[in-house]
């Protein structure tokens, strides 16, 4: 064991990756820090050096590379024992679906080392997995949507036709997508099966409000506390990006009934859908770890990760405190600077003390005030967040003002980035935009405005002279030049002699599914189908190309560009 004096609890947590789908390890670590206030040392476990969130300030104290589950139980145990010999770990909280069964199998061996866990037994994890959930629900009379496992994707079309459309195609591990026709179901199934081999699940859709419950059960299987949350917003992958804690006795009662039947130990998440106008709740999934929104439990006054750690270490957990209804979370994105040498050191040595670069505000040398738009991070991370952070670290900036288009643009609540935040009109009328900017200017004067969303720039161009008359500066192209750089213009209408030195992919401009099909057959596979402003979908078959067109149509696009995938 390490001779280094223990001044805090040492807890290993996994699950710090995930840019488009954040893993739960980060909010678990932050919830523990919030509760223990310097009395905890977080050891981040990951499978590669570029663990996205473990480098963030005040998340982890140490990072360690560990083998992936596919390398076998012994390889992971040996690595944990090696880390324990150096750092004397007190507990491990695994936060990834594929890791929980491995740590459950290793629980007794880890306990012999002095490392505590609280996890369900491997057979309980198996019985509640996505593949077995329908059988479990049937056995206990729990409402759940009709679901089948399709192992061979060649049989997918036949089963999908029997279900009818729309339906939900799900990975056997993680990921789900609502699809509307045979082309989409095949395209999405191939994507999911490529990430997580083992076939896919087809599930009939249930239309209604999505409710998720995070909970912790003790060693006897008794529920210690739970936090029910209603999803108020989901992204195109079905992941919750916006939600609020609810006080609904029906939800809590139903969750406790299920927990009583599955003999669970430790953390978990129950996912429900309640059809509109009905009291019936359909169980969609049981996840064997905390959800990625679990920090909300701390904000709601019912810190589940801390409660779990107390139970793991026999620290006499406190009473079941009901979470504060109305507490809300918005998915947010943060950035930090990591020297590549540190990532290389982690790759080389396997462990590293975390000393990520801290965010410092520069001392202004002149009172320049800047307004920045594009400050959301729900479906797409807007550029205004990065612009604001860069401005904060530059000299000569006195204040940065955030301009958002909805109450749930996450940047509007980032006090580290913005001195003030304002909601802008969604109208396409430049006059409405100018009117609102004048109101903002009266309340919080600014010297420069930087628009960061493609769709709003033409409106700013049209009012640029009015802004200049107010004393507000911009630096924008002319409207004609701005339109020339649009994708359709750039790739299909600029075949000029002086552009011969630029290499551009062959491009077909399509306005129907038949034109998309003809274009991919002509250009060959793999191909990419792009929207005229945003969105892009790769395709390796004609069915995937047709599915891409359908997805663009669902997003409001009436045309597409087809190019070879480079």
CSV table of N, CA and C in Angstrom, one decimal, residues 122-140 142 144-145 147-149 170-173 200-201 203 262 283-286:
chain,number,residue,atom,x,y,z
A,122,UNK,N,-24.6,-10.4,-10.8
A,122,UNK,CA,-24.5,-10.5,-12.3
A,122,UNK,C,-25.8,-11.0,-12.8
A,123,UNK,N,-26.5,-12.0,-12.1
A,123,UNK,CA,-27.7,-12.6,-12.7
A,123,UNK,C,-28.9,-11.5,-12.7
A,124,UNK,N,-28.9,-10.6,-11.7
A,124,UNK,CA,-29.9,-9.5,-11.7
A,124,UNK,C,-29.6,-8.6,-12.8
A,125,UNK,N,-28.4,-8.3,-13.1
A,125,UNK,CA,-28.0,-7.4,-14.2
A,125,UNK,C,-28.5,-8.0,-15.5
A,126,UNK,N,-28.3,-9.3,-15.6
A,126,UNK,CA,-28.7,-10.0,-16.9
A,126,UNK,C,-30.2,-10.0,-17.0
A,127,UNK,N,-30.9,-10.2,-15.9
A,127,UNK,CA,-32.4,-10.3,-16.0
A,127,UNK,C,-33.0,-9.0,-16.4
A,128,UNK,N,-32.3,-7.9,-16.0
A,128,UNK,CA,-32.9,-6.5,-16.3
A,128,UNK,C,-32.3,-5.9,-17.5
A,129,UNK,N,-31.5,-6.6,-18.3
A,129,UNK,CA,-30.8,-6.0,-19.4
A,129,UNK,C,-31.8,-5.8,-20.5
A,130,UNK,N,-31.5,-5.0,-21.5
A,130,UNK,CA,-32.4,-4.7,-22.6
A,130,UNK,C,-32.9,-6.0,-23.3
A,131,UNK,N,-32.0,-7.0,-23.4
A,131,UNK,CA,-32.4,-8.2,-24.1
A,131,UNK,C,-33.5,-9.0,-23.3
A,132,UNK,N,-33.5,-8.9,-22.0
A,132,UNK,CA,-34.3,-9.7,-21.1
A,132,UNK,C,-35.5,-8.9,-20.5
A,133,UNK,N,-35.5,-7.6,-20.8
A,133,UNK,CA,-36.5,-6.8,-20.1
A,133,UNK,C,-37.9,-7.1,-20.4
A,134,UNK,N,-38.2,-7.4,-21.6
A,134,UNK,CA,-39.6,-7.8,-22.0
A,134,UNK,C,-40.1,-9.0,-21.2
A,135,UNK,N,-39.2,-10.0,-21.1
A,135,UNK,CA,-39.5,-11.2,-20.4
A,135,UNK,C,-39.7,-10.9,-18.9
A,136,UNK,N,-38.9,-10.1,-18.3
A,136,UNK,CA,-39.0,-9.7,-16.9
A,136,UNK,C,-40.3,-9.0,-16.7
A,137,UNK,N,-40.7,-8.1,-17.5
A,137,UNK,CA,-41.9,-7.3,-17.4
A,137,UNK,C,-43.1,-8.3,-17.5
A,138,UNK,N,-43.1,-9.2,-18.4
A,138,UNK,CA,-44.2,-10.2,-18.6
A,138,UNK,C,-44.3,-11.0,-17.3
A,139,UNK,N,-43.2,-11.4,-16.8
A,139,UNK,CA,-43.2,-12.3,-15.6
A,139,UNK,C,-43.8,-11.6,-14.4
A,140,UNK,N,-43.6,-10.2,-14.3
A,140,UNK,CA,-44.1,-9.5,-13.1
A,140,UNK,C,-45.3,-8.6,-13.4
A,142,UNK,N,-45.5,-6.1,-15.5
A,142,UNK,CA,-45.1,-4.7,-15.6
A,142,UNK,C,-45.4,-4.2,-17.0
A,144,UNK,N,-45.0,-2.8,-20.6
A,144,UNK,CA,-43.8,-2.4,-21.4
A,144,UNK,C,-44.2,-2.6,-22.9
A,145,UNK,N,-43.6,-1.8,-23.8
A,145,UNK,CA,-44.0,-1.9,-25.2
A,145,UNK,C,-43.5,-3.3,-25.8
A,147,UNK,N,-41.7,-5.8,-27.8
A,147,UNK,CA,-40.2,-5.7,-28.2
A,147,UNK,C,-39.8,-7.1,-28.7
A,148,UNK,N,-39.0,-7.1,-29.7
A,148,UNK,CA,-38.3,-8.3,-30.2
A,148,UNK,C,-36.9,-8.0,-30.5
A,149,UNK,N,-36.0,-9.1,-30.3
A,149,UNK,CA,-34.6,-9.0,-30.6
A,149,UNK,C,-34.4,-9.6,-32.0
A,170,UNK,N,-33.4,-0.1,-31.4
A,170,UNK,CA,-32.6,0.1,-30.2
A,170,UNK,C,-31.3,-0.8,-30.3
A,171,UNK,N,-30.2,-0.3,-29.8
A,171,UNK,CA,-29.0,-1.1,-29.6
A,171,UNK,C,-29.2,-2.0,-28.5
A,172,UNK,N,-28.5,-3.2,-28.4
A,172,UNK,CA,-28.6,-4.1,-27.3
A,172,UNK,C,-27.8,-3.5,-26.1
A,173,UNK,N,-27.1,-2.4,-26.3
A,173,UNK,CA,-26.3,-1.8,-25.2
A,173,UNK,C,-26.8,-0.4,-25.0
A,200,UNK,N,-30.2,-6.0,-33.0
A,200,UNK,CA,-30.9,-4.8,-32.5
A,200,UNK,C,-32.2,-5.2,-31.9
A,201,UNK,N,-32.9,-4.3,-31.2
A,201,UNK,CA,-34.2,-4.5,-30.7
A,201,UNK,C,-35.2,-3.6,-31.5
A,203,UNK,N,-39.0,-2.1,-31.2
A,203,UNK,CA,-39.9,-1.8,-30.1
A,203,UNK,C,-41.0,-0.9,-30.6
A,262,UNK,N,-37.2,-6.6,-8.5
A,262,UNK,CA,-36.0,-7.0,-9.2
A,262,UNK,C,-34.8,-7.2,-8.3
A,283,UNK,N,-42.7,0.7,-18.8
A,283,UNK,CA,-41.3,0.7,-18.5
A,283,UNK,C,-40.5,0.4,-19.8
A,284,UNK,N,-39.6,1.4,-20.1
A,284,UNK,CA,-38.9,1.3,-21.4
A,284,UNK,C,-37.5,0.6,-21.2
A,285,UNK,N,-36.8,1.0,-20.1
A,285,UNK,CA,-35.5,0.5,-19.9
A,285,UNK,C,-35.2,0.5,-18.4
A,286,UNK,N,-34.3,-0.4,-18.0
A,286,UNK,CA,-33.6,-0.3,-16.7
A,286,UNK,C,-32.1,-0.2,-16.9
